[in-house]
mmCIF file of C-alpha atoms in Angstrom:
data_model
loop_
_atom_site.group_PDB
_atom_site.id
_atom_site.type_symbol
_atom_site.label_atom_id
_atom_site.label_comp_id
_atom_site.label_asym_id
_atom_site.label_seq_id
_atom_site.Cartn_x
_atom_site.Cartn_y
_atom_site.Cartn_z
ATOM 1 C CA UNK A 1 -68.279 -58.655 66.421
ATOM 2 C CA UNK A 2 -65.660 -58.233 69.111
ATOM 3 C CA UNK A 3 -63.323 -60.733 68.121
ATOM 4 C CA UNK A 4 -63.154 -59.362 64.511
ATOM 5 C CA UNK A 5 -62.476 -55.677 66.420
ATOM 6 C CA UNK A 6 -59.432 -57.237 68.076
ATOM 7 C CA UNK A 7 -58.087 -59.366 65.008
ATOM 8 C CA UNK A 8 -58.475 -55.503 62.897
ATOM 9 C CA UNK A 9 -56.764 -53.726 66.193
ATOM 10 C CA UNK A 10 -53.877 -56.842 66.266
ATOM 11 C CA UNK A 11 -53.189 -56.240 62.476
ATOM 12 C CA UNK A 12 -53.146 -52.729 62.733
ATOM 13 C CA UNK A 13 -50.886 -52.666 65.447
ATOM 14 C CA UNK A 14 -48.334 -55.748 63.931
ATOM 15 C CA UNK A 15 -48.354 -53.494 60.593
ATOM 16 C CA UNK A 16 -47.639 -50.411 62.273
ATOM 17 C CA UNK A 17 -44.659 -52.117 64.617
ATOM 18 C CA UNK A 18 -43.783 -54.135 60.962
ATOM 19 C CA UNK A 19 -43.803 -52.039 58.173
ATOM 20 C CA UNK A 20 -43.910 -48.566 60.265
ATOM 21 C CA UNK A 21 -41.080 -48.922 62.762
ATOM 22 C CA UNK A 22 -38.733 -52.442 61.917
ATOM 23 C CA UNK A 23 -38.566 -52.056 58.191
ATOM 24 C CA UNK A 24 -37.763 -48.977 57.591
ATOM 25 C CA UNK A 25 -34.718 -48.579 59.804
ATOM 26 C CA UNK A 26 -33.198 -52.574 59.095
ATOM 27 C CA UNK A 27 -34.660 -53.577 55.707
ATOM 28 C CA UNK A 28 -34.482 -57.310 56.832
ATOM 29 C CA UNK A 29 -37.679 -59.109 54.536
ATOM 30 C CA UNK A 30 -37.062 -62.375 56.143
ATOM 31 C CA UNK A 31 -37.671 -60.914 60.227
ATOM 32 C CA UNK A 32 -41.020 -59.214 58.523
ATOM 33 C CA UNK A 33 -42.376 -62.767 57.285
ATOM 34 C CA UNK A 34 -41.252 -63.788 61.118
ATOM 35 C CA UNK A 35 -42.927 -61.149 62.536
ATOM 36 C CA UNK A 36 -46.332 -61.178 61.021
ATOM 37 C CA UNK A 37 -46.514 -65.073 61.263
ATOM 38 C CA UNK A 38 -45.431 -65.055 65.069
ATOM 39 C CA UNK A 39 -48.173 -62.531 65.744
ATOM 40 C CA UNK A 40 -50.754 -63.976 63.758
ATOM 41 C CA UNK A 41 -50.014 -67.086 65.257
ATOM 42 C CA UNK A 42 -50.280 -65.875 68.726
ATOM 43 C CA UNK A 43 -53.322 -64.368 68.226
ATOM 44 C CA UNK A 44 -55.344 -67.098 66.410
ATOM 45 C CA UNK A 45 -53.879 -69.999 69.174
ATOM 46 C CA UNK A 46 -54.245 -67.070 71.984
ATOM 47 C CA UNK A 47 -57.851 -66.282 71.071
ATOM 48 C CA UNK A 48 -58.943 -70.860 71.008
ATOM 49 C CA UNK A 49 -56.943 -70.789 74.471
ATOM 50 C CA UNK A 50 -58.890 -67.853 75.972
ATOM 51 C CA UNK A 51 -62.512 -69.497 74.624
ATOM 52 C CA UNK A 52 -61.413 -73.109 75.584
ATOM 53 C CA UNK A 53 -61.426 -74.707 78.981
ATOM 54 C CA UNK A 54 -57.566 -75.198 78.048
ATOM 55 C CA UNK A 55 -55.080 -73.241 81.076
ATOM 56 C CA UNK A 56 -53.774 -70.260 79.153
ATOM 57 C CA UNK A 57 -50.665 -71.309 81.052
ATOM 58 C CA UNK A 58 -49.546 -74.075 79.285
ATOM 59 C CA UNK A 59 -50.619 -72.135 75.872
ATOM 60 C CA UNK A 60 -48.617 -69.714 76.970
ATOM 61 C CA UNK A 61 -45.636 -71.804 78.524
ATOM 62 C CA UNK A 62 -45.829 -73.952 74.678
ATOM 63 C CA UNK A 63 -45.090 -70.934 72.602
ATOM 64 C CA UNK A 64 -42.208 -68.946 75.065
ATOM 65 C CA UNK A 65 -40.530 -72.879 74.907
ATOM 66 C CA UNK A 66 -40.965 -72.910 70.634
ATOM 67 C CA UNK A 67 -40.162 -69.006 70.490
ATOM 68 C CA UNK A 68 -36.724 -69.214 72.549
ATOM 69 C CA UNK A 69 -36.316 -72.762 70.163
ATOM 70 C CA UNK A 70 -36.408 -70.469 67.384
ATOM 71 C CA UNK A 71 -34.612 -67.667 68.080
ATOM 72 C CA UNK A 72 -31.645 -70.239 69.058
ATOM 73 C CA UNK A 73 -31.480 -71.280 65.837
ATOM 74 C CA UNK A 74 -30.777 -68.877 63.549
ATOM 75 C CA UNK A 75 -28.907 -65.833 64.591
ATOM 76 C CA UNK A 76 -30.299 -62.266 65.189
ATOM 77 C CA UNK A 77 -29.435 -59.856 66.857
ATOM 78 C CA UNK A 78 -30.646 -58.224 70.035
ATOM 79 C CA UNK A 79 -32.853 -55.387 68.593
ATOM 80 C CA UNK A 80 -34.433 -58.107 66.872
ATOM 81 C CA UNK A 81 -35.158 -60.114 69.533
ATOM 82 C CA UNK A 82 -36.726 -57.397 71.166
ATOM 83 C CA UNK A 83 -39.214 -56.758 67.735
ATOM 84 C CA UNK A 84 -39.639 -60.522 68.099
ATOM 85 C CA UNK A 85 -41.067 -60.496 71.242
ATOM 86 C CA UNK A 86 -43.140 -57.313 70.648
ATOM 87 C CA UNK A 87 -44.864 -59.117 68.429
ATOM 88 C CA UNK A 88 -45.644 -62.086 70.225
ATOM 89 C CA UNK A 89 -46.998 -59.735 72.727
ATOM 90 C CA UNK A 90 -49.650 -57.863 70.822
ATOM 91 C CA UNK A 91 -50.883 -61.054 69.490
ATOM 92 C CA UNK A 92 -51.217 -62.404 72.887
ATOM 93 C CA UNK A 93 -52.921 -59.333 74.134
ATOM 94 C CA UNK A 94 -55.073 -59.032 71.479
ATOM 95 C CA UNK A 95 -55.988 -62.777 71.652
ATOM 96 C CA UNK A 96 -56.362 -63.148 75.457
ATOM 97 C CA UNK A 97 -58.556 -59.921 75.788
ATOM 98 C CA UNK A 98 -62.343 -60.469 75.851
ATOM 99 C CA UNK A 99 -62.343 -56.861 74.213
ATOM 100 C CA UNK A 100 -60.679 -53.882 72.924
ATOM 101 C CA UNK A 101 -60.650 -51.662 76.042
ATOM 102 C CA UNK A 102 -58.408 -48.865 76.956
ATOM 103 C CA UNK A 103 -55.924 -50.656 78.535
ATOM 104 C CA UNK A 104 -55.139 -53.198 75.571
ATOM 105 C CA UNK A 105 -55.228 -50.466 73.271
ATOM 106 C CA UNK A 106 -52.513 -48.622 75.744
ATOM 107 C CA UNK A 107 -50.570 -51.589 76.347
ATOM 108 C CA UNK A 108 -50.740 -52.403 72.823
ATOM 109 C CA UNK A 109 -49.289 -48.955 72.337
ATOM 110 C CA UNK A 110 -46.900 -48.510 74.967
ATOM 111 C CA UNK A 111 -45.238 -51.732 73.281
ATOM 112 C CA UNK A 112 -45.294 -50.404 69.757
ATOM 113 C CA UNK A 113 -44.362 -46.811 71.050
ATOM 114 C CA UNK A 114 -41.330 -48.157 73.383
ATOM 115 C CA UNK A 115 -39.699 -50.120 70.468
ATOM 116 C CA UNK A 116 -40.218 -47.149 68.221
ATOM 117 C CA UNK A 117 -38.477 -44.569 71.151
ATOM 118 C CA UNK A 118 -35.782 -47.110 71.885
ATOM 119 C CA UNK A 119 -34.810 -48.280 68.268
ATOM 120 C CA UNK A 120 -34.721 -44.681 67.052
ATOM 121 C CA UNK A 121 -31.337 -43.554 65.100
ATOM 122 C CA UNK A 122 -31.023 -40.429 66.581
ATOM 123 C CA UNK A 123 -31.206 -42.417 70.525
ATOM 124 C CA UNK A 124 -27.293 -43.122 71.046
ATOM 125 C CA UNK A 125 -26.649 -43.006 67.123
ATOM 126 C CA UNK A 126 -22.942 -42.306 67.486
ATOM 127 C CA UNK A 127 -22.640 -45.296 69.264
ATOM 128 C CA UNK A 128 -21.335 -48.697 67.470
ATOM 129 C CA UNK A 129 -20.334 -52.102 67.550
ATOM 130 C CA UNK A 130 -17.979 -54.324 65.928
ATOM 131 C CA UNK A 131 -15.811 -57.500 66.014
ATOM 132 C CA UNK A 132 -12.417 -56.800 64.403
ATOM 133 C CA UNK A 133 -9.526 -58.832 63.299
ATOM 134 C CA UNK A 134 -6.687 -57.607 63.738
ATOM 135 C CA UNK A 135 -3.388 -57.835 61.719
ATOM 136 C CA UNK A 136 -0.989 -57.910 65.137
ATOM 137 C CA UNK A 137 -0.805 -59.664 68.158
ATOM 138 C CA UNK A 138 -2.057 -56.523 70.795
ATOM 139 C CA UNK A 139 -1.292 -57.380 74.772
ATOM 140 C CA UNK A 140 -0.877 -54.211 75.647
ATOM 141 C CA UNK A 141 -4.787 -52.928 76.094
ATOM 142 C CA UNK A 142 -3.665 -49.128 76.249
ATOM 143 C CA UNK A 143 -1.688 -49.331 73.077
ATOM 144 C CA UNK A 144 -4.770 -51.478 71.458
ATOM 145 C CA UNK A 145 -7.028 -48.819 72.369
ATOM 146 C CA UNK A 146 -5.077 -46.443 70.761
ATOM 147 C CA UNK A 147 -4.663 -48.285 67.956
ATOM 148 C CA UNK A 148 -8.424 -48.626 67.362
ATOM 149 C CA UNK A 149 -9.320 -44.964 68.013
ATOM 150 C CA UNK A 150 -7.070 -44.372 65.197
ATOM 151 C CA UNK A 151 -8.495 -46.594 63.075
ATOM 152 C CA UNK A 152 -12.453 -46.290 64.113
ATOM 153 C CA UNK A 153 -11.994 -42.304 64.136
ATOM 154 C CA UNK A 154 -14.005 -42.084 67.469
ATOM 155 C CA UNK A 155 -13.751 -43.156 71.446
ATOM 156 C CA UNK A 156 -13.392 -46.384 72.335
ATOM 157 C CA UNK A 157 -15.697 -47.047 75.604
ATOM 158 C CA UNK A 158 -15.295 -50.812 75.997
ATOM 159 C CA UNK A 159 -13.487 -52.950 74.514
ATOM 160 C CA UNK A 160 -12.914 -57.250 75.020
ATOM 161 C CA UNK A 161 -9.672 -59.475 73.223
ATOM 162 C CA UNK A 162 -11.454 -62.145 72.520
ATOM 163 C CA UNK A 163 -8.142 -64.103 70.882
ATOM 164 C CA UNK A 164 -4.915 -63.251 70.612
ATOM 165 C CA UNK A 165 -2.275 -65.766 68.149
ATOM 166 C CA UNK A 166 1.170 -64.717 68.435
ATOM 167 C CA UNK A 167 1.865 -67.324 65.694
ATOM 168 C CA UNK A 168 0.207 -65.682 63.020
ATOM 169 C CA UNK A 169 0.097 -62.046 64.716
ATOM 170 C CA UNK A 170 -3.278 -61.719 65.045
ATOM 171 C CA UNK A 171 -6.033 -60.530 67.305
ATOM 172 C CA UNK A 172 -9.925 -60.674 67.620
ATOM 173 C CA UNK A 173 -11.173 -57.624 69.140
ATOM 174 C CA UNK A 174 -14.802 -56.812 70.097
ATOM 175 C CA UNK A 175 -14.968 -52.820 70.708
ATOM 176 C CA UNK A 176 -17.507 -50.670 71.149
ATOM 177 C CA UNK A 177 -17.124 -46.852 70.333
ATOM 178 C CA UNK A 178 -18.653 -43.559 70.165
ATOM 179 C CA UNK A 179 -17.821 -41.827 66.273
ATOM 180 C CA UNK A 180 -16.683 -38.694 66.385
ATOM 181 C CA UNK A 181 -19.340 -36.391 65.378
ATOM 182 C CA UNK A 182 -19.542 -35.504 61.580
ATOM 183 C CA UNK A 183 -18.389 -31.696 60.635
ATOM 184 C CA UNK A 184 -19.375 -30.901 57.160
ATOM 185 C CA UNK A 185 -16.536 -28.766 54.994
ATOM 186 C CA UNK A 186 -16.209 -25.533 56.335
ATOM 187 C CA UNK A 187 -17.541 -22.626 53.868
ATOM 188 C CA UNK A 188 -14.311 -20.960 52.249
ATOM 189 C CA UNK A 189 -14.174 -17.240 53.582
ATOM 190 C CA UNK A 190 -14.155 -14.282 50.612
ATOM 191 C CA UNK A 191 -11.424 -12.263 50.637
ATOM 192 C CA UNK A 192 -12.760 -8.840 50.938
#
Protein backbone atom coordinates (compact mmCIF):
# COMPACT_ATOMS: atom_id res chain seq x y z
CA UNK A 1 0.00 0.00 0.00
CA UNK A 2 2.92 2.34 0.51
CA UNK A 3 4.53 2.05 -2.66
CA UNK A 4 1.26 2.84 -4.56
CA UNK A 5 1.06 6.13 -1.95
CA UNK A 6 4.44 7.24 -3.30
CA UNK A 7 3.89 6.36 -7.13
CA UNK A 8 0.18 8.69 -6.55
CA UNK A 9 2.45 11.44 -4.48
CA UNK A 10 5.39 11.18 -7.53
CA UNK A 11 2.62 11.75 -10.20
CA UNK A 12 1.02 14.34 -8.43
CA UNK A 13 3.98 16.18 -7.86
CA UNK A 14 5.60 15.57 -11.78
CA UNK A 15 1.99 16.89 -12.98
CA UNK A 16 1.95 19.75 -10.83
CA UNK A 17 5.88 20.77 -11.74
CA UNK A 18 4.63 19.59 -15.65
CA UNK A 19 1.50 20.85 -16.55
CA UNK A 20 1.20 23.47 -13.47
CA UNK A 21 4.48 25.37 -13.57
CA UNK A 22 6.72 24.37 -17.12
CA UNK A 23 3.87 24.43 -19.55
CA UNK A 24 2.20 27.15 -18.99
CA UNK A 25 4.98 29.72 -19.06
CA UNK A 26 7.20 27.82 -22.26
CA UNK A 27 4.58 25.79 -24.18
CA UNK A 28 7.40 23.32 -25.25
CA UNK A 29 5.22 19.63 -25.80
CA UNK A 30 8.35 17.83 -26.58
CA UNK A 31 10.31 18.83 -22.79
CA UNK A 32 6.69 17.61 -21.23
CA UNK A 33 7.01 14.00 -22.94
CA UNK A 34 10.84 14.38 -21.46
CA UNK A 35 9.77 15.26 -18.32
CA UNK A 36 7.16 12.76 -17.41
CA UNK A 37 9.26 9.85 -18.94
CA UNK A 38 12.52 10.94 -16.98
CA UNK A 39 10.49 10.94 -13.79
CA UNK A 40 8.62 7.95 -14.32
CA UNK A 41 11.65 6.35 -15.17
CA UNK A 42 13.45 7.34 -12.11
CA UNK A 43 10.95 6.30 -10.00
CA UNK A 44 10.12 2.78 -11.34
CA UNK A 45 14.29 1.94 -11.65
CA UNK A 46 14.67 4.05 -8.19
CA UNK A 47 11.99 2.06 -6.37
CA UNK A 48 13.81 -2.00 -7.90
CA UNK A 49 17.20 -0.27 -6.68
CA UNK A 50 15.92 0.64 -3.19
CA UNK A 51 14.16 -3.15 -2.78
CA UNK A 52 17.21 -4.92 -4.44
CA UNK A 53 20.51 -5.78 -2.87
CA UNK A 54 21.81 -3.57 -5.94
CA UNK A 55 24.13 -0.18 -4.42
CA UNK A 56 21.77 2.70 -5.09
CA UNK A 57 25.09 4.24 -6.07
CA UNK A 58 25.72 2.86 -9.19
CA UNK A 59 21.75 3.22 -9.98
CA UNK A 60 22.20 6.44 -9.27
CA UNK A 61 25.74 7.11 -10.90
CA UNK A 62 23.95 5.09 -14.38
CA UNK A 63 21.21 7.59 -14.81
CA UNK A 64 23.27 11.23 -13.88
CA UNK A 65 25.93 9.52 -16.77
CA UNK A 66 22.63 8.83 -19.42
CA UNK A 67 20.87 12.18 -18.17
CA UNK A 68 24.02 14.57 -18.85
CA UNK A 69 24.29 12.08 -22.34
CA UNK A 70 21.03 13.43 -23.10
CA UNK A 71 20.90 16.75 -22.36
CA UNK A 72 24.27 17.01 -24.59
CA UNK A 73 22.52 16.09 -27.35
CA UNK A 74 19.92 18.11 -28.19
CA UNK A 75 19.96 21.68 -27.15
CA UNK A 76 17.94 23.35 -24.29
CA UNK A 77 18.30 25.83 -22.54
CA UNK A 78 19.25 26.46 -18.95
CA UNK A 79 15.75 26.86 -17.34
CA UNK A 80 15.18 23.66 -18.86
CA UNK A 81 17.84 21.95 -17.57
CA UNK A 82 16.93 22.98 -14.31
CA UNK A 83 12.98 21.43 -14.91
CA UNK A 84 14.99 18.46 -16.16
CA UNK A 85 16.64 17.77 -13.20
CA UNK A 86 13.64 18.59 -10.94
CA UNK A 87 12.18 15.91 -12.29
CA UNK A 88 14.67 13.39 -12.00
CA UNK A 89 14.69 14.38 -8.45
CA UNK A 90 11.14 13.75 -7.35
CA UNK A 91 11.26 10.48 -9.02
CA UNK A 92 14.29 9.57 -7.15
CA UNK A 93 12.86 10.73 -3.91
CA UNK A 94 9.80 9.24 -4.33
CA UNK A 95 11.44 5.92 -5.42
CA UNK A 96 14.25 5.73 -2.81
CA UNK A 97 11.85 6.58 0.17
CA UNK A 98 10.49 3.60 2.13
CA UNK A 99 7.43 6.06 2.69
CA UNK A 100 5.70 9.23 2.24
CA UNK A 101 6.85 11.13 5.36
CA UNK A 102 7.09 14.77 5.99
CA UNK A 103 10.27 15.32 4.80
CA UNK A 104 9.76 13.76 1.17
CA UNK A 105 6.64 15.47 0.93
CA UNK A 106 8.71 18.89 1.90
CA UNK A 107 11.55 18.13 -0.18
CA UNK A 108 9.31 17.12 -2.84
CA UNK A 109 7.83 20.56 -2.41
CA UNK A 110 10.59 22.75 -1.79
CA UNK A 111 11.76 21.42 -5.38
CA UNK A 112 8.47 22.03 -7.11
CA UNK A 113 7.99 25.37 -5.11
CA UNK A 114 11.74 26.69 -5.90
CA UNK A 115 11.35 26.13 -9.71
CA UNK A 116 7.95 27.72 -9.56
CA UNK A 117 9.54 31.04 -7.38
CA UNK A 118 12.59 31.12 -9.61
CA UNK A 119 10.98 30.62 -13.15
CA UNK A 120 8.28 33.18 -12.36
CA UNK A 121 7.78 36.14 -15.10
CA UNK A 122 7.40 38.74 -12.83
CA UNK A 123 11.23 37.53 -10.98
CA UNK A 124 13.72 39.75 -13.20
CA UNK A 125 11.08 39.93 -16.16
CA UNK A 126 12.64 43.01 -17.72
CA UNK A 127 15.61 41.22 -18.08
CA UNK A 128 16.63 39.50 -21.61
CA UNK A 129 18.89 37.74 -23.71
CA UNK A 130 19.90 37.61 -27.18
CA UNK A 131 22.57 36.81 -29.84
CA UNK A 132 22.54 39.50 -32.55
CA UNK A 133 24.07 39.92 -35.90
CA UNK A 134 25.04 42.79 -36.66
CA UNK A 135 25.15 44.71 -40.02
CA UNK A 136 28.76 46.61 -39.12
CA UNK A 137 31.96 45.73 -38.00
CA UNK A 138 31.71 47.37 -34.05
CA UNK A 139 35.40 47.63 -32.19
CA UNK A 140 34.60 50.28 -30.37
CA UNK A 141 32.52 48.56 -27.24
CA UNK A 142 31.18 52.09 -26.02
CA UNK A 143 29.85 53.02 -29.39
CA UNK A 144 28.39 49.21 -29.71
CA UNK A 145 26.68 49.66 -26.57
CA UNK A 146 25.15 52.58 -27.67
CA UNK A 147 24.23 51.28 -30.66
CA UNK A 148 22.29 48.40 -29.06
CA UNK A 149 20.48 50.49 -26.41
CA UNK A 150 19.12 52.21 -29.33
CA UNK A 151 18.08 49.44 -30.97
CA UNK A 152 16.91 47.04 -27.86
CA UNK A 153 15.08 50.23 -26.27
CA UNK A 154 16.51 49.30 -22.76
CA UNK A 155 20.08 49.06 -20.71
CA UNK A 156 22.56 47.05 -21.81
CA UNK A 157 24.26 45.28 -18.59
CA UNK A 158 26.66 42.87 -20.29
CA UNK A 159 27.49 42.44 -23.32
CA UNK A 160 30.32 39.77 -25.30
CA UNK A 161 31.60 40.23 -29.40
CA UNK A 162 31.66 37.02 -30.09
CA UNK A 163 32.95 37.73 -34.01
CA UNK A 164 33.76 40.54 -35.64
CA UNK A 165 34.43 40.32 -39.99
CA UNK A 166 35.64 43.46 -41.29
CA UNK A 167 35.29 41.82 -44.74
CA UNK A 168 31.75 41.63 -44.84
CA UNK A 169 31.07 44.33 -41.95
CA UNK A 170 29.63 42.28 -39.64
CA UNK A 171 29.44 41.44 -35.98
CA UNK A 172 28.01 38.70 -33.60
CA UNK A 173 26.99 40.18 -30.45
CA UNK A 174 25.65 38.36 -27.34
CA UNK A 175 23.97 41.18 -24.98
CA UNK A 176 22.05 41.03 -22.23
CA UNK A 177 19.66 43.97 -21.24
CA UNK A 178 17.16 45.29 -18.95
CA UNK A 179 13.80 46.77 -21.26
CA UNK A 180 12.77 49.82 -20.39
CA UNK A 181 9.66 49.57 -18.48
CA UNK A 182 6.34 49.74 -20.52
CA UNK A 183 4.20 53.19 -20.05
CA UNK A 184 0.81 52.78 -21.47
CA UNK A 185 -0.60 56.08 -23.57
CA UNK A 186 -1.14 58.76 -21.36
CA UNK A 187 -5.03 59.73 -20.91
CA UNK A 188 -5.63 63.00 -23.09
CA UNK A 189 -6.51 65.90 -20.55
CA UNK A 190 -10.19 67.79 -21.20
CA UNK A 191 -9.99 71.12 -21.81
CA UNK A 192 -12.13 72.70 -19.26
Amino acid sequence: MDELMIIGVDLVAIAVLTFGVYFPRHHRRDLVVAFLGVNLGVLATSMVLGSSSVGAGLGLGLFGVLSIIRLRSNEIAQHEIAYYFAALALGLLSGLSPTVGPLTAGLMALVIGGLFVADHPRLFGRYRQQTMQLDAAHTDEAALRAHLEARLGGKVVNLSIRHVDMVNDTTLVEVRYVVAALVGPRPERVAA
